[in-house]
XYZ file of C-alpha atoms in Angstrom:
673
model
C 67.550 90.373 26.990
C 66.058 90.636 30.473
C 62.635 92.078 29.596
C 60.192 92.248 26.668
C 59.325 95.515 24.914
C 56.421 95.846 27.371
C 58.854 95.664 30.273
C 57.865 92.158 31.382
C 60.645 89.880 32.676
C 61.456 87.118 30.147
C 61.146 83.499 31.224
C 64.860 82.874 30.652
C 65.780 85.817 32.812
C 63.267 84.616 35.365
C 64.987 81.214 35.504
C 68.462 82.751 35.721
C 67.330 84.922 38.650
C 66.356 81.868 40.666
C 62.652 81.557 39.973
C 59.979 83.664 41.568
C 61.730 84.033 44.949
C 64.989 85.278 43.486
C 63.169 87.493 40.979
C 61.170 89.219 43.702
C 64.228 89.846 45.847
C 66.277 91.224 42.924
C 63.378 93.360 41.724
C 62.938 94.793 45.215
C 66.644 95.628 45.361
C 66.486 97.300 41.925
C 63.520 99.461 42.932
C 65.119 100.323 46.274
C 68.501 101.223 44.712
C 66.820 103.625 42.273
C 65.284 105.689 45.098
C 66.905 108.832 46.584
C 68.800 108.298 49.868
C 66.166 110.164 51.898
C 63.438 107.850 50.587
C 65.617 104.776 51.181
C 65.896 105.860 54.814
C 62.163 105.280 55.228
C 62.474 101.529 54.611
C 62.898 100.405 58.274
C 59.757 102.287 59.319
C 57.733 100.865 56.407
C 58.962 97.342 57.107
C 58.000 97.674 60.780
C 54.486 98.452 59.625
C 54.225 95.725 56.998
C 56.024 92.900 58.787
C 55.610 90.946 61.994
C 57.084 87.707 63.302
C 55.615 84.235 63.124
C 54.054 83.397 66.504
C 55.621 79.921 66.541
C 59.009 80.917 65.130
C 60.098 84.522 65.522
C 63.010 83.945 63.127
C 60.453 84.029 60.302
C 58.983 87.304 59.022
C 55.353 87.301 57.884
C 53.296 89.979 56.164
C 50.546 91.993 57.807
C 47.891 94.225 56.260
C 47.887 97.820 57.542
C 46.089 101.102 56.733
C 47.895 102.894 53.918
C 47.312 106.388 55.295
C 48.999 105.620 58.603
C 52.051 104.122 56.926
C 52.473 106.935 54.365
C 52.811 109.549 57.112
C 55.740 111.488 55.556
C 56.625 112.378 51.946
C 59.582 109.972 52.029
C 57.490 107.045 53.268
C 54.771 107.806 50.749
C 57.318 107.876 47.917
C 58.799 104.518 48.935
C 55.370 102.925 49.196
C 54.297 104.251 45.792
C 57.463 102.966 44.148
C 56.947 99.471 45.567
C 53.240 99.512 44.718
C 54.000 100.563 41.134
C 56.507 97.691 40.921
C 53.781 95.333 42.199
C 55.910 94.346 45.164
C 53.201 95.742 47.417
C 49.463 95.495 46.762
C 46.621 97.668 47.950
C 43.071 96.765 48.856
C 40.214 98.105 50.950
C 39.242 97.008 54.438
C 35.662 96.244 55.412
C 35.161 99.890 56.386
C 36.403 101.077 52.970
C 39.762 102.268 54.286
C 42.723 101.698 51.875
C 45.142 99.064 53.160
C 48.491 97.754 51.915
C 50.516 94.550 52.288
C 53.500 92.733 50.770
C 52.457 91.061 47.518
C 54.278 87.777 48.206
C 55.623 86.374 51.488
C 58.526 85.044 49.392
C 59.883 88.597 49.223
C 60.264 88.612 53.015
C 61.992 85.239 52.981
C 64.533 85.977 50.244
C 65.328 89.711 50.255
C 68.595 90.102 52.248
C 67.644 93.589 53.472
C 64.645 92.150 55.304
C 66.839 89.532 56.995
C 69.344 92.185 58.114
C 66.638 94.461 59.441
C 64.835 91.576 61.177
C 68.011 90.638 63.061
C 68.243 94.202 64.408
C 64.557 94.672 65.289
C 63.550 91.169 66.364
C 62.928 92.054 70.043
C 60.673 94.965 69.107
C 58.667 92.817 66.679
C 58.332 90.029 69.233
C 57.061 92.408 71.945
C 54.747 94.222 69.531
C 53.228 90.947 68.333
C 52.542 89.845 71.922
C 50.878 93.192 72.645
C 48.793 93.121 69.448
C 47.630 89.562 70.145
C 46.618 90.538 73.683
C 44.965 93.751 72.402
C 42.884 91.775 69.898
C 41.707 89.454 72.681
C 40.865 92.462 74.871
C 38.683 93.978 72.148
C 37.044 90.614 71.450
C 36.124 90.416 75.153
C 34.447 93.860 75.135
C 37.516 95.521 76.673
C 37.053 93.796 80.018
C 39.810 94.819 82.465
C 40.943 91.267 83.262
C 42.213 90.987 79.669
C 44.555 93.983 79.986
C 48.280 93.478 80.515
C 48.984 92.553 84.156
C 51.493 94.284 86.393
C 54.969 92.854 86.005
C 57.161 91.963 83.033
C 54.413 91.927 80.326
C 53.347 95.493 81.109
C 56.898 96.702 81.811
C 58.077 95.453 78.398
C 55.104 97.058 76.666
C 55.598 100.383 78.479
C 59.291 100.385 77.599
C 58.389 99.776 73.954
C 55.801 102.573 74.061
C 58.306 104.983 75.561
C 61.040 104.237 73.020
C 59.063 103.342 69.881
C 55.690 105.059 70.125
C 55.917 106.206 66.508
C 56.252 102.585 65.335
C 53.029 101.458 67.044
C 49.526 101.721 65.666
C 46.706 103.401 67.536
C 45.192 100.149 68.836
C 48.446 99.039 70.447
C 49.000 102.442 72.086
C 45.418 102.497 73.392
C 45.788 98.986 74.839
C 49.091 99.709 76.611
C 47.805 102.991 78.055
C 44.586 101.303 79.242
C 46.693 98.590 80.926
C 48.879 101.219 82.565
C 45.848 103.130 83.870
C 44.320 99.929 85.260
C 47.507 98.980 87.120
C 47.960 102.550 88.382
C 44.370 102.584 89.604
C 44.834 99.253 91.366
C 47.964 100.554 93.082
C 46.137 103.681 94.221
C 43.225 101.617 95.558
C 45.712 99.481 97.493
C 47.281 102.632 98.974
C 43.860 103.896 100.004
C 42.990 100.508 101.508
C 46.210 100.394 103.483
C 45.892 104.011 104.642
C 42.348 103.413 105.881
C 43.285 100.249 107.766
C 46.295 101.880 109.350
C 44.121 104.813 110.429
C 41.773 102.394 112.227
C 44.638 100.795 114.153
C 46.066 104.255 114.817
C 42.947 104.996 116.908
C 43.158 101.562 118.596
C 46.771 102.092 119.625
C 45.879 105.434 121.210
C 43.216 103.671 123.287
C 45.689 101.125 124.582
C 48.117 103.829 125.586
C 45.596 105.911 127.513
C 44.414 102.858 129.454
C 47.893 101.791 130.518
C 48.891 105.255 131.741
C 45.725 105.509 133.813
C 46.992 102.572 135.880
C 50.214 104.325 136.730
C 48.783 107.242 138.677
C 50.239 105.940 141.931
C 53.834 105.969 140.661
C 56.453 108.193 142.276
C 56.577 111.802 141.136
C 59.780 111.613 139.110
C 58.691 108.586 137.079
C 55.183 110.009 136.741
C 56.587 113.196 135.266
C 58.705 111.210 132.795
C 55.784 109.026 131.748
C 53.588 112.083 131.296
C 56.199 113.448 128.901
C 56.172 110.115 127.050
C 52.396 110.275 126.799
C 52.467 113.731 125.259
C 55.296 112.844 122.910
C 53.619 109.627 121.753
C 49.926 110.457 121.552
C 49.040 114.096 121.951
C 51.602 116.040 119.912
C 51.963 113.613 116.931
C 48.166 113.371 116.603
C 48.043 117.143 116.174
C 50.923 117.229 113.718
C 50.130 114.199 111.529
C 48.095 116.093 108.915
C 50.303 119.190 108.790
C 52.423 119.588 105.637
C 56.147 119.260 106.296
C 55.694 117.690 109.753
C 57.907 114.649 109.188
C 61.198 116.136 110.459
C 59.466 117.270 113.685
C 57.832 113.864 114.191
C 61.145 112.109 113.595
C 62.755 114.173 116.360
C 59.813 113.550 118.708
C 59.981 109.782 118.222
C 63.732 109.635 118.741
C 63.425 111.563 122.002
C 60.507 109.396 123.094
C 62.446 106.142 122.568
C 65.292 107.565 124.635
C 62.882 108.438 127.481
C 61.392 104.943 127.526
C 64.861 103.363 127.577
C 65.780 105.509 130.597
C 62.636 104.487 132.521
C 63.509 100.836 131.993
C 61.218 98.946 134.434
C 58.750 96.151 133.556
C 55.799 98.505 133.166
C 57.838 100.756 130.922
C 58.782 97.711 128.833
C 55.109 96.893 128.277
C 54.328 100.496 127.478
C 57.327 100.655 125.159
C 55.797 97.863 123.070
C 52.610 99.890 122.626
C 54.534 103.096 121.965
C 56.666 101.448 119.304
C 53.563 100.113 117.593
C 51.964 103.541 117.652
C 55.110 105.072 116.199
C 55.025 102.488 113.419
C 51.423 103.478 112.649
C 52.408 107.100 112.148
C 55.471 106.217 110.054
C 53.246 104.082 107.868
C 50.767 106.922 107.438
C 53.671 109.159 106.443
C 54.810 106.609 103.849
C 58.148 105.792 105.528
C 57.878 101.996 105.310
C 61.432 101.195 106.532
C 60.944 103.302 109.689
C 57.549 101.690 110.289
C 59.058 98.219 109.838
C 61.825 99.005 112.334
C 59.342 100.193 114.964
C 56.952 97.277 114.414
C 59.829 94.790 114.487
C 60.940 96.012 117.899
C 57.339 95.931 119.129
C 56.955 92.327 117.863
C 60.122 91.214 119.683
C 58.779 92.623 122.954
C 55.335 91.066 122.362
C 56.902 87.642 121.682
C 58.828 87.865 124.938
C 55.695 88.630 126.958
C 53.576 86.045 125.065
C 55.716 83.132 126.244
C 53.003 82.720 128.870
C 50.452 80.866 126.714
C 47.791 81.201 129.414
C 47.855 84.982 129.204
C 45.141 85.686 126.624
C 45.840 89.435 126.616
C 49.507 88.821 125.845
C 48.500 86.514 122.978
C 46.189 89.232 121.683
C 49.054 91.752 121.735
C 51.183 89.259 119.782
C 48.445 88.924 117.131
C 48.301 92.703 116.707
C 52.106 92.836 116.391
C 52.046 90.256 113.569
C 49.295 92.253 111.864
C 51.464 95.367 111.921
C 54.365 93.540 110.276
C 51.875 92.417 107.617
C 50.828 96.041 107.052
C 54.430 97.027 106.351
C 54.948 94.157 103.928
C 51.729 94.951 102.075
C 52.664 98.595 101.694
C 56.179 97.604 100.594
C 54.691 95.586 97.723
C 55.075 92.126 99.282
C 51.474 90.851 99.523
C 52.635 87.240 99.871
C 54.732 88.141 102.902
C 51.839 90.195 104.299
C 49.503 87.225 103.879
C 51.847 85.027 105.932
C 51.863 87.529 108.829
C 48.090 88.027 108.702
C 47.681 84.228 108.777
C 49.698 84.075 112.028
C 47.574 86.846 113.506
C 44.327 85.133 112.452
C 45.331 81.836 114.071
C 46.069 83.571 117.383
C 42.919 85.730 117.294
C 40.628 82.767 116.642
C 41.980 81.178 119.821
C 41.811 84.417 121.836
C 38.225 85.097 120.686
C 37.140 81.824 122.345
C 38.786 82.829 125.639
C 37.972 86.545 125.739
C 34.380 87.550 125.066
C 35.559 90.959 123.991
C 34.100 93.163 121.261
C 37.520 94.627 120.475
C 38.957 91.155 119.851
C 36.080 90.521 117.455
C 36.786 93.804 115.669
C 40.449 92.836 115.309
C 39.361 89.448 113.958
C 37.197 91.109 111.299
C 39.964 93.586 110.447
C 42.405 90.695 109.954
C 40.031 88.977 107.520
C 39.831 92.304 105.707
C 43.598 92.569 105.469
C 43.809 89.009 104.167
C 41.326 90.082 101.489
C 43.507 93.095 100.643
C 46.524 90.813 100.210
C 44.586 88.340 98.084
C 43.369 91.190 95.881
C 46.917 92.499 95.503
C 47.888 88.981 94.352
C 45.066 89.088 91.748
C 43.241 86.340 93.664
C 39.798 87.954 93.485
C 37.856 84.816 94.563
C 40.139 84.428 97.598
C 39.720 88.106 98.422
C 35.943 87.838 98.153
C 35.899 84.893 100.564
C 37.968 86.812 103.140
C 35.870 89.983 102.776
C 32.679 87.962 103.269
C 34.035 86.615 106.580
C 34.889 90.170 107.609
C 31.352 91.211 106.652
C 29.888 88.441 108.848
C 31.827 89.748 111.860
C 30.914 93.367 111.110
C 27.198 92.532 110.791
C 27.245 90.644 114.090
C 28.901 93.508 115.932
C 26.750 96.187 114.285
C 23.598 94.400 115.444
C 24.390 94.517 119.158
C 23.144 98.022 119.878
C 26.335 99.117 118.211
C 28.020 102.474 118.418
C 29.061 104.636 115.460
C 32.399 102.848 115.243
C 30.803 99.451 114.621
C 28.420 100.938 112.058
C 31.377 102.514 110.314
C 33.165 99.137 110.279
C 30.116 97.636 108.563
C 30.161 100.363 105.887
C 33.861 99.674 105.234
C 33.147 95.938 104.913
C 30.476 96.594 102.287
C 32.922 98.869 100.465
C 35.492 96.063 100.366
C 32.940 93.761 98.763
C 32.383 96.515 96.193
C 36.113 96.737 95.490
C 36.493 93.024 94.791
C 33.286 92.872 92.742
C 34.683 95.677 90.620
C 37.975 93.816 90.222
C 35.939 90.852 88.968
C 34.179 93.135 86.423
C 30.863 92.645 88.258
C 29.864 96.310 88.006
C 26.223 95.834 89.118
C 27.406 93.814 92.139
C 30.030 96.446 92.976
C 27.461 99.243 92.711
C 25.057 97.393 95.032
C 27.791 96.944 97.660
C 28.800 100.610 97.454
C 25.135 101.585 97.820
C 24.905 99.542 101.038
C 27.998 101.295 102.356
C 26.524 104.656 101.329
C 23.264 104.017 103.203
C 25.121 103.441 106.497
C 27.357 106.462 106.009
C 24.412 108.749 105.265
C 23.084 107.845 108.722
C 26.434 108.457 110.393
C 27.002 111.903 108.835
C 23.850 113.195 110.488
C 26.275 113.833 113.319
C 28.094 116.777 111.741
C 30.991 116.214 114.140
C 31.727 112.796 112.607
C 34.477 113.883 110.224
C 35.628 110.307 109.561
C 32.167 109.341 108.255
C 32.069 112.442 106.046
C 35.426 111.528 104.549
C 34.289 107.929 104.030
C 31.092 109.130 102.337
C 33.085 111.326 99.957
C 35.223 108.307 98.973
C 32.078 106.186 98.569
C 30.623 108.696 96.099
C 33.882 108.542 94.139
C 33.560 104.749 93.914
C 29.966 105.048 92.739
C 31.041 107.635 90.174
C 33.783 105.315 88.895
C 31.259 102.513 88.370
C 28.812 104.831 86.617
C 31.580 106.081 84.327
C 32.657 102.527 83.456
C 28.997 101.735 82.676
C 28.852 104.678 80.279
C 26.465 106.649 82.507
C 28.309 109.977 82.366
C 25.434 111.907 83.928
C 25.274 109.517 86.903
C 29.053 109.645 87.288
C 29.052 113.440 87.214
C 26.362 113.613 89.898
C 28.328 111.268 92.186
C 31.649 113.030 91.616
C 30.148 116.465 92.211
C 28.561 115.276 95.479
C 31.960 113.978 96.596
C 33.518 117.290 95.616
C 31.046 119.242 97.745
C 31.902 117.093 100.785
C 35.638 117.455 100.174
C 35.395 121.227 99.860
C 33.793 121.412 103.294
C 36.384 119.120 104.866
C 39.295 120.964 103.211
C 38.492 124.347 104.706
C 41.363 123.689 107.100
C 44.230 124.464 104.725
C 46.776 122.947 107.128
C 45.222 119.446 106.800
C 47.281 117.852 104.041
C 45.148 114.703 103.903
C 41.943 116.716 103.329
C 43.694 118.789 100.658
C 44.765 115.624 98.859
C 41.188 114.269 98.985
C 40.006 117.527 97.393
C 42.652 117.155 94.668
C 41.349 113.677 93.806
C 37.739 114.895 93.703
C 38.554 117.783 91.364
C 40.450 115.366 89.110
C 37.493 112.971 88.958
C 35.179 115.886 88.170
C 37.505 116.777 85.300
C 37.616 113.180 84.062
C 33.847 112.886 83.677
C 33.636 116.231 81.915
C 36.394 115.175 79.530
C 34.587 111.893 78.849
C 31.424 113.905 78.092
C 33.222 116.148 75.572
C 33.264 119.185 77.886
C 36.948 120.029 77.476
C 36.609 123.544 78.901
C 34.909 122.206 82.053
C 37.593 119.544 82.383
C 40.362 122.149 82.075
C 38.759 124.262 84.809
C 38.550 121.249 87.165
C 42.105 120.128 86.399
C 43.365 123.664 87.048
C 41.993 123.388 90.603
C 43.686 119.981 90.971
C 46.939 121.431 89.674
C 47.005 124.234 92.237
C 46.510 121.732 95.065
C 49.043 119.257 93.642
C 51.704 121.949 93.359
C 51.114 123.043 96.940
C 51.276 119.504 98.327
C 54.323 118.553 96.245
C 56.163 121.620 97.510
C 55.847 120.341 101.074
C 56.436 116.631 100.377
C 59.523 114.547 101.077
C 58.192 111.361 99.440
C 57.310 110.803 95.791
C 53.552 110.285 96.268
C 52.665 113.982 95.987
C 54.948 114.352 92.957
C 53.231 111.393 91.305
C 49.926 113.222 91.808
C 51.384 116.344 90.184
C 52.641 114.360 87.199
C 49.231 112.714 86.768
C 47.377 116.047 86.841
C 49.675 117.469 84.150
C 48.897 114.406 81.997
C 45.150 114.875 82.430
C 45.494 118.576 81.621
C 47.410 117.631 78.478
C 44.560 115.360 77.368
C 41.985 118.094 77.977
C 44.027 120.671 76.046
C 44.278 118.251 73.128
C 40.534 117.692 73.119
C 40.052 121.471 73.163
C 42.295 121.774 70.097
C 45.025 123.735 71.881
C 48.047 121.782 70.667
C 50.649 124.163 72.070
C 49.176 124.211 75.589
C 48.916 120.408 75.453
C 52.600 120.137 74.579
C 53.501 122.503 77.422
C 51.554 120.369 79.901
C 53.265 117.267 78.509
C 56.698 118.833 78.981
C 55.834 119.707 82.596
C 54.688 116.145 83.219
C 57.978 114.799 81.865
C 59.966 117.253 83.992
C 58.169 116.043 87.133
C 58.806 112.424 86.070
C 62.505 113.283 85.832
C 62.456 114.540 89.414
C 60.701 111.380 90.602
C 63.284 109.220 88.817
C 65.992 110.730 91.049
C 69.700 110.033 90.681
C 69.798 106.255 90.940
C 73.041 105.107 89.265
C 71.724 101.727 88.115
C 71.561 101.081 84.368
C 67.726 100.815 84.209
C 67.340 104.095 86.102
C 69.861 105.898 83.880
C 68.095 104.546 80.804
C 64.766 105.821 82.152
C 66.250 109.297 82.709
C 67.789 109.259 79.232
C 64.403 108.435 77.731
C 62.751 111.247 79.702
C 65.356 113.787 78.528
C 64.824 112.572 74.958
C 61.055 113.000 75.247
C 61.485 116.456 76.777
C 63.712 117.373 73.837
C 61.142 116.135 71.336
C 58.371 118.093 73.061
C 60.432 121.286 73.155
C 61.275 120.827 69.491
C 57.592 120.610 68.646
C 57.052 123.792 70.669
C 59.744 125.551 68.638
C 62.194 125.819 71.559
C 65.196 124.505 69.619
C 67.940 125.525 72.101
C 65.950 123.955 74.945
C 65.396 120.836 72.856
C 69.101 120.590 72.062
C 70.033 120.891 75.740
C 67.672 118.016 76.599
C 68.874 115.876 73.685
C 72.501 116.413 74.702
C 71.736 115.391 78.285
C 70.029 112.289 76.902
C 73.084 111.609 74.737
C 75.407 111.831 77.758
C 73.433 109.146 79.558
C 73.098 106.921 76.495
C 76.852 107.320 75.892
C 77.577 105.950 79.384
C 75.217 103.035 78.811
C 76.720 102.424 75.369
C 80.071 101.523 76.874
C 78.653 98.024 77.111
C 79.413 96.984 73.522
C 77.610 93.673 73.944
C 74.313 95.402 74.693
C 72.668 95.786 71.266
C 69.797 97.882 72.633
C 72.219 100.316 74.248
C 74.070 100.665 70.950
C 70.813 101.377 69.081
C 69.755 103.944 71.696
C 73.149 105.627 71.429
C 73.004 105.760 67.630
C 69.550 107.298 67.754
C 70.674 109.856 70.342
C 73.666 110.885 68.167
C 71.328 111.239 65.173
C 68.879 113.428 67.123
C 71.599 115.789 68.332
C 73.244 115.974 64.909
C 69.938 116.561 63.138
C 68.910 119.350 65.495
C 72.325 121.029 65.328
C 71.999 121.093 61.545
C 68.539 122.605 61.860
C 69.824 125.291 64.225
C 72.835 125.867 61.979
C 75.505 124.886 64.439
C 78.499 122.613 64.175
C 77.911 118.860 63.997
C 80.760 116.954 65.631
C 81.078 113.283 66.500
């Protein structure tokens, strides 16, 4: 006799079953075996909720307490939970907020039930990654959600994002919120770096033009044939590209111009042409960098550096040394934009050493400006390396130079440099979570810019002021001052609207896109979903127009981001279908950005995107469209699954087969293997 009349296990039976541990495992197997197959299929999901790994030994499963409602999210899961609760294998309780929670009754069940061991072997990597994320998320919440406690860029965030993409349904709300907050922080940091780099390159773009005009003025006495050729070079290097740079779709024309220009300079070939060629190559690199073509910029700057090194062999020639410093700075710009801040820092260090020497020999304001700009670039590199204290030190040195130059009866350019230096201090203060300090620095920058924009012809100052208001709005939003953020964003938007009246200026149109998006963000944060949707609709129109003209992925990234924001606003407005449609469009753009890279990680990313598109279409009721996406996902997973030693690839493939088969059954079609 195994049990008494009341159904209680007898002591003898208990002993025969191996004591408490064996009894629990056998009882769990009995309860599980009595359940219908559909309910049994819910066990892996329930275990993922109830179990995690030991932090010191991930071979050991340990119980965790979770909200009951979230775990019992389908009839099958609810039935399995109820059966195990009735058998007293699971126990329920209430959390501090009164919410029902559930956990495994005895850890011994996890140690001795073979099904748990089998499942743990298959899902160990997921559990390990999830536990790391949950531990980090708990610390983040304990530290008042300060940004420095989010996941950093690199492997920790990449692993978490991959888990979110593949296993979102197995993660609780806190984990999803933490990963998405980390992703937004890293994305924002990348965008700030792009803005920093673009602004610095623009400054040197103007400087290079000045050099070129000066050198040509000295050649007026040249013979007519060479003078005509050099005049053509001047137009091809400075005049025409400057007019085309902001026009959508201008890259093919600029590429042709530069190629012809290099050929002209090679044909001229004398010593003066060689010196001018160095400056021309540097200017070409500036424009390539503005256009986002880093390899082309690096090629042009590399050739310019080689020429500068040749001329700078004369150590007594301070001007030649200065040119060499600028050439090293340009190489640093390329490395920073290419995502190599350590390499950029090395080049900026070379430039700084030369400029410090040149500044003692040449009492020249422009040398001083280059010295300050180099400190600023060193700060940018330090910030990109997450060395905020190092960045702050470099920015302070830049600020010292800018203050000195701005106090010498300075022109608008020096005052603008000072405003940029204050803005950099604001950026690093923000990175250090010093929001009051960041706001004070941005206010100092704002005060200077408000003086400069009194000259309505100063378009650069107007653009800077618009960006400054965006920074102030960001700080206000992070401080919870939605009204203050909205005021700052709307002021920026008004400036951008005025600057974007020229529809052919792609840079001004992109600035307007960002301002509309920020205006939508603050309205969404304030619960004004309809206002947010209206603002995002304006952003969307601009993003579509810019993406249609773009060769690089930057404009397509903007379009993807706007669709995501529109999705969030539609959800807040309660329009589930429109939110799903926006989500599908975002995924479709992401698929375009992913391209056709044949590497395994890229194919896996595309497979995941097709899978998500299929899921979204299925939720929208577009079953044929969903099936087409699932089948495309299956094709890619099938190729990846040829590697039989890759357990993850095999799991992805099995899931893809199941999705296609399940949907074909739902549609009523043939299921083949």
